[in-house]
CSV table of C-alpha atoms in Angstrom, one decimal:
chain,number,residue,atom,x,y,z
A,1,MET,CA,0.0,0.0,0.0
A,2,SER,CA,1.9,3.0,-1.2
A,3,HIS,CA,1.3,6.6,-0.2
A,4,ALA,CA,1.0,9.6,-2.4
A,5,ASP,CA,4.1,11.6,-2.8
A,6,VAL,CA,3.0,14.9,-1.3
A,7,GLU,CA,5.5,17.4,0.1
A,8,ALA,CA,4.9,20.1,2.6
A,9,GLY,CA,6.8,23.0,1.3
A,10,ALA,CA,7.7,26.2,3.2
A,11,PRO,CA,5.9,29.1,1.4
A,12,ALA,CA,8.8,31.3,0.9
A,13,ALA,CA,7.9,32.6,-2.6
A,14,ARG,CA,4.2,32.3,-2.9
A,15,ALA,CA,3.6,32.0,-6.5
A,16,ALA,CA,0.0,31.0,-7.4
A,17,PRO,CA,-0.4,27.3,-7.7
A,18,PRO,CA,-1.3,26.0,-11.2
A,19,ALA,CA,-5.0,25.4,-11.5
A,20,THR,CA,-4.7,22.2,-13.4
A,21,THR,CA,-7.8,20.0,-13.6
A,22,GLY,CA,-8.5,16.6,-15.0
A,23,ILE,CA,-5.3,15.1,-13.6
A,24,LYS,CA,-5.6,11.7,-12.0
A,25,PRO,CA,-4.6,11.6,-8.3
A,26,PRO,CA,-1.3,9.9,-7.6
A,27,PRO,CA,-1.3,6.3,-6.5
A,28,GLY,CA,-1.7,5.3,-2.9
A,29,ARG,CA,-3.6,7.4,-0.5
A,30,TYR,CA,-6.6,9.3,-1.8
A,31,ASN,CA,-10.1,10.2,-0.9
A,32,THR,CA,-13.2,10.4,-3.1
A,33,THR,CA,-15.4,12.5,-0.9
A,34,SER,CA,-15.6,15.4,-3.3
A,35,ASN,CA,-17.0,15.8,-6.7
A,36,ALA,CA,-14.6,18.7,-7.4
A,37,PRO,CA,-12.1,18.2,-10.2
A,38,TYR,CA,-8.7,17.0,-9.0
A,39,VAL,CA,-6.3,19.8,-8.4
A,40,GLN,CA,-2.6,19.0,-8.4
A,41,PRO,CA,-1.4,19.4,-4.8
A,42,SER,CA,0.3,22.7,-4.1
A,43,PRO,CA,3.3,23.1,-1.8
A,44,PHE,CA,0.8,24.1,0.9
A,45,TYR,CA,-1.0,20.7,0.8
A,46,TYR,CA,0.2,18.7,3.8
A,47,ASP,CA,-0.5,15.0,4.2
A,48,HIS,CA,-0.3,14.8,8.0
A,49,ALA,CA,-0.5,11.0,8.1
A,50,ALA,CA,2.3,10.5,5.5
A,51,ALA,CA,4.5,13.1,7.2
A,52,HIS,CA,3.8,11.6,10.6
A,53,GLU,CA,4.8,8.2,9.3
A,54,ARG,CA,8.2,9.4,8.2
A,55,HIS,CA,8.9,10.6,11.7
A,56,HIS,CA,8.5,7.2,13.3
A,57,TRP,CA,11.5,5.1,13.9
A,58,SER,CA,11.0,1.4,14.7
A,59,TRP,CA,12.8,0.9,18.0
A,60,LEU,CA,10.1,-1.0,20.0
A,61,VAL,CA,9.9,-4.1,17.8
A,62,PRO,CA,13.7,-4.6,17.9
A,63,LEU,CA,13.6,-4.1,21.7
A,64,VAL,CA,10.8,-6.7,22.0
A,65,VAL,CA,12.9,-9.1,19.9
A,66,ILE,CA,15.9,-8.6,22.1
A,67,ALA,CA,13.8,-9.1,25.3
A,68,ASN,CA,12.4,-12.4,24.0
A,69,VAL,CA,15.8,-13.6,23.0
A,70,ALA,CA,17.2,-12.6,26.4
A,71,MET,CA,14.4,-14.4,28.2
A,72,PHE,CA,15.1,-17.5,26.2
A,73,VAL,CA,18.8,-17.4,27.1
A,74,VAL,CA,17.9,-16.9,30.8
A,75,VAL,CA,15.4,-19.8,30.8
A,76,MET,CA,18.0,-22.1,29.1
A,77,PHE,CA,20.6,-21.1,31.6
A,78,TYR,CA,18.4,-22.1,34.5
A,79,ASN,CA,17.1,-25.2,32.7
A,80,ASN,CA,20.6,-26.7,32.7
A,81,CYS,CA,19.8,-29.9,30.8
A,82,PRO,CA,23.1,-31.7,31.7
A,83,ARG,CA,22.3,-31.5,35.4
A,84,GLY,CA,19.4,-33.8,34.9
A,85,GLY,CA,21.3,-36.2,32.6
A,86,GLY,CA,19.9,-37.6,29.4
A,87,ASP,CA,20.9,-37.1,25.8
A,88,CYS,CA,20.9,-33.3,25.8
A,89,VAL,CA,21.1,-31.8,22.3
A,90,GLY,CA,24.4,-29.8,21.8
A,91,ARG,CA,25.7,-30.7,25.2
A,92,GLY,CA,29.3,-30.7,24.0
A,93,PHE,CA,29.5,-27.1,23.0
A,94,LEU,CA,26.4,-25.5,24.6
A,95,ARG,CA,27.0,-27.1,28.0
A,96,ARG,CA,24.3,-25.9,30.5
A,97,PHE,CA,22.6,-24.0,27.6
A,98,SER,CA,22.1,-27.3,25.7
A,99,PHE,CA,18.5,-28.4,24.8
A,100,GLN,CA,16.4,-31.1,26.2
A,101,PRO,CA,16.3,-34.5,24.2
A,102,LEU,CA,14.4,-34.2,21.0
A,103,LYS,CA,11.9,-36.9,22.2
A,104,GLU,CA,11.1,-34.6,25.1
A,105,ASN,CA,11.1,-31.2,23.3
A,106,PRO,CA,11.5,-31.4,19.5
A,107,LEU,CA,11.6,-27.5,19.3
A,108,LEU,CA,15.0,-27.4,20.9
A,109,GLY,CA,14.2,-25.9,24.2
A,110,PRO,CA,13.8,-26.4,28.0
A,111,THR,CA,11.5,-28.7,30.0
A,112,ALA,CA,7.8,-27.8,30.6
A,113,ALA,CA,8.6,-27.6,34.3
A,114,THR,CA,11.2,-24.9,33.7
A,115,LEU,CA,8.8,-22.9,31.5
A,116,GLN,CA,6.1,-23.3,34.2
A,117,LYS,CA,8.6,-22.0,36.8
A,118,TYR,CA,9.4,-18.9,34.9
A,119,GLY,CA,5.9,-17.7,33.9
A,120,ALA,CA,4.2,-20.1,31.5
A,121,LEU,CA,0.4,-20.0,31.3
A,122,ASP,CA,-1.0,-22.6,33.6
A,123,TRP,CA,-4.8,-22.7,34.4
A,124,TYR,CA,-4.4,-24.0,37.9
A,125,LYS,CA,-1.8,-21.4,38.9
A,126,VAL,CA,-3.7,-18.6,37.4
A,127,VAL,CA,-7.1,-19.5,38.9
A,128,HIS,CA,-6.1,-21.1,42.2
A,129,GLY,CA,-2.6,-19.8,42.7
A,130,ASN,CA,-3.4,-16.1,42.4
A,131,GLN,CA,-0.9,-15.8,39.6
A,132,ALA,CA,-2.8,-13.7,37.1
A,133,TRP,CA,0.5,-12.2,35.9
A,134,ARG,CA,1.0,-15.4,33.9
A,135,LEU,CA,-1.6,-14.1,31.5
A,136,GLU,CA,1.0,-11.7,30.2
A,137,SER,CA,4.4,-13.3,31.2
A,138,CYS,CA,3.7,-16.3,29.1
A,139,THR,CA,3.9,-14.2,25.9
A,140,TRP,CA,7.6,-13.5,26.6
A,141,LEU,CA,8.6,-17.2,26.8
A,142,HIS,CA,9.1,-19.7,24.1
A,143,ALA,CA,9.1,-23.5,24.0
A,144,GLY,CA,12.2,-23.8,22.0
A,145,LEU,CA,14.7,-22.2,19.6
A,146,ILE,CA,12.6,-23.1,16.5
A,147,HIS,CA,9.5,-21.5,18.2
A,148,LEU,CA,11.5,-18.4,19.1
A,149,LEU,CA,12.9,-17.9,15.6
A,150,ALA,CA,9.6,-18.4,13.9
A,151,ASN,CA,7.8,-15.8,16.1
A,152,MET,CA,10.6,-13.2,16.0
A,153,ILE,CA,10.9,-13.3,12.3
A,154,SER,CA,7.2,-12.9,12.0
A,155,LEU,CA,7.3,-10.0,14.5
A,156,ILE,CA,9.9,-8.2,12.5
A,157,PHE,CA,8.0,-8.8,9.3
A,158,ILE,CA,4.7,-7.5,10.6
A,159,GLY,CA,5.7,-5.2,13.5
A,160,VAL,CA,8.3,-2.9,12.0
A,161,ARG,CA,6.1,-1.7,9.2
A,162,LEU,CA,3.2,-1.0,11.6
A,163,GLU,CA,5.5,0.8,14.1
A,164,GLN,CA,6.9,3.0,11.3
A,165,GLN,CA,3.4,4.0,10.3
A,166,PHE,CA,1.6,4.3,13.7
A,167,GLY,CA,4.3,4.8,16.3
A,168,PHE,CA,5.5,2.7,19.2
A,169,TRP,CA,2.8,3.4,21.7
A,170,ARG,CA,-0.1,2.3,19.6
A,171,VAL,CA,1.6,-0.8,18.2
A,172,GLY,CA,2.9,-1.6,21.7
A,173,LEU,CA,-0.6,-1.4,23.1
A,174,VAL,CA,-1.9,-3.7,20.4
A,175,TYR,CA,0.9,-6.2,21.0
A,176,LEU,CA,0.5,-6.3,24.8
A,177,VAL,CA,-3.3,-6.3,25.0
A,178,SER,CA,-3.6,-8.9,22.2
A,179,GLY,CA,-1.2,-11.2,24.0
A,180,PHE,CA,-3.3,-10.8,27.1
A,181,GLY,CA,-6.5,-11.4,25.3
A,182,GLY,CA,-5.1,-14.5,23.7
A,183,SER,CA,-4.1,-15.8,27.1
A,184,VAL,CA,-7.5,-15.2,28.6
A,185,LEU,CA,-9.2,-17.3,25.8
A,186,SER,CA,-6.6,-20.0,26.1
A,187,VAL,CA,-6.8,-20.4,29.9
A,188,LEU,CA,-10.6,-20.4,29.6
A,189,PHE,CA,-10.5,-23.5,27.3
A,190,ILE,CA,-7.2,-25.3,28.1
A,191,ARG,CA,-6.7,-26.7,31.6
A,192,LYS,CA,-3.9,-29.2,31.0
A,193,GLY,CA,-0.3,-28.5,30.3
A,194,VAL,CA,1.4,-25.1,30.0
A,195,SER,CA,1.3,-22.6,27.1
A,196,VAL,CA,4.0,-20.1,26.1
A,197,GLY,CA,4.8,-17.9,23.1
A,198,ALA,CA,4.3,-14.5,21.5
A,199,SER,CA,1.9,-16.0,18.8
A,200,GLY,CA,-1.2,-14.4,20.4
A,201,ALA,CA,0.4,-11.0,20.3
A,202,LEU,CA,1.5,-11.5,16.7
A,203,PHE,CA,-2.0,-12.6,15.6
A,204,GLY,CA,-3.2,-9.4,17.3
A,205,LEU,CA,-0.9,-7.3,15.0
A,206,LEU,CA,-2.3,-9.3,12.1
A,207,GLY,CA,-5.8,-8.6,13.2
A,208,ALA,CA,-5.0,-4.9,13.7
A,209,MET,CA,-3.7,-4.7,10.1
A,210,LEU,CA,-7.0,-6.0,8.8
A,211,SER,CA,-9.2,-3.6,10.9
A,212,GLU,CA,-6.8,-0.7,10.0
A,213,LEU,CA,-7.4,-1.4,6.3
A,214,ILE,CA,-11.2,-1.5,6.9
A,215,THR,CA,-11.5,1.7,9.0
A,216,ASN,CA,-9.1,3.6,6.8
A,217,TRP,CA,-10.7,2.1,3.6
A,218,SER,CA,-11.0,5.3,1.6
A,219,ILE,CA,-7.3,6.3,1.8
A,220,TYR,CA,-5.9,3.2,0.1
A,221,THR,CA,-5.8,1.8,-3.4
A,222,ASN,CA,-5.7,-1.9,-4.2
A,223,ARG,CA,-7.9,-2.4,-1.1
A,224,PHE,CA,-9.6,-5.6,-2.1
A,225,ALA,CA,-6.3,-7.3,-3.0
A,226,ALA,CA,-4.7,-6.2,0.3
A,227,MET,CA,-7.7,-7.5,2.3
A,228,LEU,CA,-7.7,-10.8,0.4
A,229,ASN,CA,-4.0,-11.2,1.2
A,230,LEU,CA,-4.5,-10.5,4.9
A,231,ILE,CA,-7.4,-12.9,5.1
A,232,ILE,CA,-5.5,-15.7,3.4
A,233,ILE,CA,-2.5,-15.2,5.6
A,234,ALA,CA,-4.6,-15.2,8.8
A,235,ALA,CA,-6.7,-18.2,7.6
A,236,ILE,CA,-3.6,-20.3,6.8
A,237,ASN,CA,-2.0,-19.6,10.2
A,238,LEU,CA,-5.2,-20.3,12.1
A,239,ALA,CA,-5.6,-23.5,10.1
A,240,LEU,CA,-2.1,-24.6,11.3
A,241,GLY,CA,-3.4,-24.1,14.8
A,242,ILE,CA,-5.5,-27.3,14.6
A,243,LEU,CA,-2.3,-29.4,14.8
A,244,PRO,CA,-1.6,-31.0,18.2
A,245,HIS,CA,0.5,-29.1,20.8
A,246,VAL,CA,-0.4,-25.7,19.2
A,247,ASP,CA,-2.5,-23.3,21.4
A,248,ASN,CA,-4.9,-22.0,18.7
A,249,PHE,CA,-7.1,-20.5,21.3
A,250,ALA,CA,-4.3,-18.0,22.1
A,251,HIS,CA,-4.1,-17.3,18.3
A,252,ILE,CA,-7.8,-16.8,18.0
A,253,GLY,CA,-8.1,-14.6,21.1
A,254,GLY,CA,-5.1,-12.5,20.1
A,255,PHE,CA,-6.4,-12.0,16.6
A,256,ALA,CA,-9.9,-11.0,17.8
A,257,THR,CA,-8.4,-8.6,20.4
A,258,GLY,CA,-6.0,-7.0,17.9
A,259,PHE,CA,-8.8,-6.8,15.3
A,260,LEU,CA,-11.0,-4.7,17.7
A,261,LEU,CA,-8.0,-2.6,18.9
A,262,GLY,CA,-7.2,-1.7,15.3
A,263,PHE,CA,-10.5,0.2,15.0
A,264,VAL,CA,-9.7,2.1,18.2
A,265,LEU,CA,-6.0,2.8,17.9
A,266,LEU,CA,-5.1,2.8,14.2
A,267,ILE,CA,-7.8,5.1,12.9
A,268,GLN,CA,-6.5,7.8,10.6
A,269,PRO,CA,-8.1,11.1,9.4
A,270,GLN,CA,-9.5,10.9,5.9
A,271,PHE,CA,-7.8,13.4,3.6
A,272,GLY,CA,-9.4,14.7,0.5
A,273,TRP,CA,-7.8,16.0,-2.7
A,274,LEU,CA,-10.1,19.1,-2.6
A,275,GLU,CA,-9.9,22.4,-4.4
A,276,GLN,CA,-9.0,24.8,-1.5
A,277,PRO,CA,-8.8,28.6,-1.5
A,278,TYR,CA,-5.2,29.7,-2.1
A,279,GLY,CA,-3.1,29.6,1.1
A,280,SER,CA,-5.8,27.9,3.1
A,281,LYS,CA,-5.1,25.0,5.4
A,282,THR,CA,-6.2,21.6,4.2
A,283,LYS,CA,-8.7,20.1,6.6
A,284,SER,CA,-9.0,16.5,7.6
A,285,LYS,CA,-11.7,14.6,9.4
A,286,TYR,CA,-12.9,11.3,10.5
A,287,LYS,CA,-15.8,9.7,8.7
A,288,ALA,CA,-19.0,8.7,10.5
A,289,TYR,CA,-18.4,5.0,9.8
A,290,GLN,CA,-15.0,5.3,11.5
A,291,ILE,CA,-16.5,6.7,14.7
A,292,ILE,CA,-19.2,4.0,14.7
A,293,LEU,CA,-16.6,1.2,14.3
A,294,LEU,CA,-14.4,2.7,17.0
A,295,ILE,CA,-17.3,2.9,19.6
A,296,ALA,CA,-18.6,-0.6,18.7
A,297,ALA,CA,-15.1,-2.1,18.9
A,298,LEU,CA,-14.3,-0.5,22.2
A,299,VAL,CA,-17.6,-1.8,23.7
A,300,LEU,CA,-17.0,-5.3,22.4
A,301,LEU,CA,-13.4,-5.4,23.5
A,302,ALA,CA,-14.2,-4.2,27.0
A,303,ALA,CA,-17.2,-6.6,27.3
A,304,GLY,CA,-15.3,-9.5,25.9
A,305,LEU,CA,-12.3,-9.1,28.2
A,306,ALA,CA,-14.5,-8.5,31.3
A,307,VAL,CA,-16.7,-11.5,30.6
A,308,GLY,CA,-13.7,-13.7,29.9
A,309,LEU,CA,-11.9,-12.7,33.1
A,310,VAL,CA,-15.0,-13.2,35.2
A,311,MET,CA,-15.5,-16.7,33.7
A,312,VAL,CA,-11.8,-17.6,34.2
A,313,PHE,CA,-11.6,-16.6,37.9
A,314,ARG,CA,-14.9,-18.2,38.6
A,315,GLY,CA,-13.4,-21.4,37.5
A,316,GLU,CA,-15.7,-21.7,34.4
A,317,ASN,CA,-14.6,-24.2,31.7
A,318,GLY,CA,-15.3,-22.8,28.3
A,319,ASN,CA,-15.8,-26.3,26.9
A,320,ASP,CA,-18.9,-26.7,29.0
A,321,HIS,CA,-20.5,-23.8,27.2
A,322,CYS,CA,-19.2,-24.8,23.7
A,323,GLY,CA,-19.2,-28.4,22.9
A,324,TRP,CA,-17.4,-28.1,19.6
A,325,CYS,CA,-14.8,-25.4,20.4
A,326,HIS,CA,-12.1,-27.9,21.3
A,327,TYR,CA,-11.9,-28.6,17.5
A,328,LEU,CA,-10.6,-25.1,17.0
A,329,THR,CA,-7.3,-26.0,18.6
A,330,CYS,CA,-6.9,-29.7,17.6
A,331,VAL,CA,-8.7,-31.9,15.1
A,332,PRO,CA,-8.0,-35.7,15.7
A,333,THR,CA,-6.9,-37.6,12.6
A,334,SER,CA,-5.5,-41.1,11.9
A,335,SER,CA,-2.0,-39.6,12.4
A,336,TRP,CA,-2.6,-38.1,15.9
A,337,LYS,CA,-5.0,-37.9,18.8
A,338,CYS,CA,-6.0,-34.8,20.7
A,339,ASP,CA,-5.5,-34.9,24.5
A,340,ASN,CA,-8.2,-33.3,26.5
């Protein structure tokens, strides 16, 4: 999705701008709210969103990547596979940082007990151990090196572009709250084992990209192609979540949370290529549908998180209220079975 090349010039020598009409607007951002003929943008036209985007440096996403890698190193240090014996992977050169045997952890990582000790999502500890902090801490842990690399590459691919466009605080909020929302849905349906990973937060960024495209619909070209691409990517990744040992509830919860947050945090003013009086300031505004989507998303998000948290801490089991929902995270086949 490209942006129109519009510069904000300083009006030193104010020559009258050429009144050219019938010119097609440049590719990228545009608005069709006016029937006025297109006027080539003068030096006094200022695309606030495009200019604001140029001022954002992506530092939060690299910082999150560093934090996740650091947490993995710390967890592997305390895991200390050689201490427990067994056929540790890479024991000769990694020593205490070596991985658990592949039959125990094929993702090249620590034991489940170590992950649980350092903040993995565990239903019993969250509900009965007063450890609600695990709803967020689990998003900073990973089951193995393969898991870590897959998530961090995805984060860089998705997150850097979003941060450059919308800034660190909005993207940071989407990331953190989406991870939390994914954990709430996960712990509501999964009571056995532990769950870790930044996937819920990553799906939140993906969902936010989709809602951002919808709410800022009129400023983009190639909208349907972009939406189709996002839907296909999300569908493929969610489909992979039906494999065993994948917490697809965290993915679904994170995606839904990020999708709603996108309407609230990633809304942009709609700029029109309008014929303005010479020297006047170009006005921007939000459209009515954007405000409606923002309010609806905010209400749904608050209600969803509130209801989910109440159900979790009351000890409710989501599977009791949805008999088929367990198929969303694992579908049994002739090749594998799904543990309860």
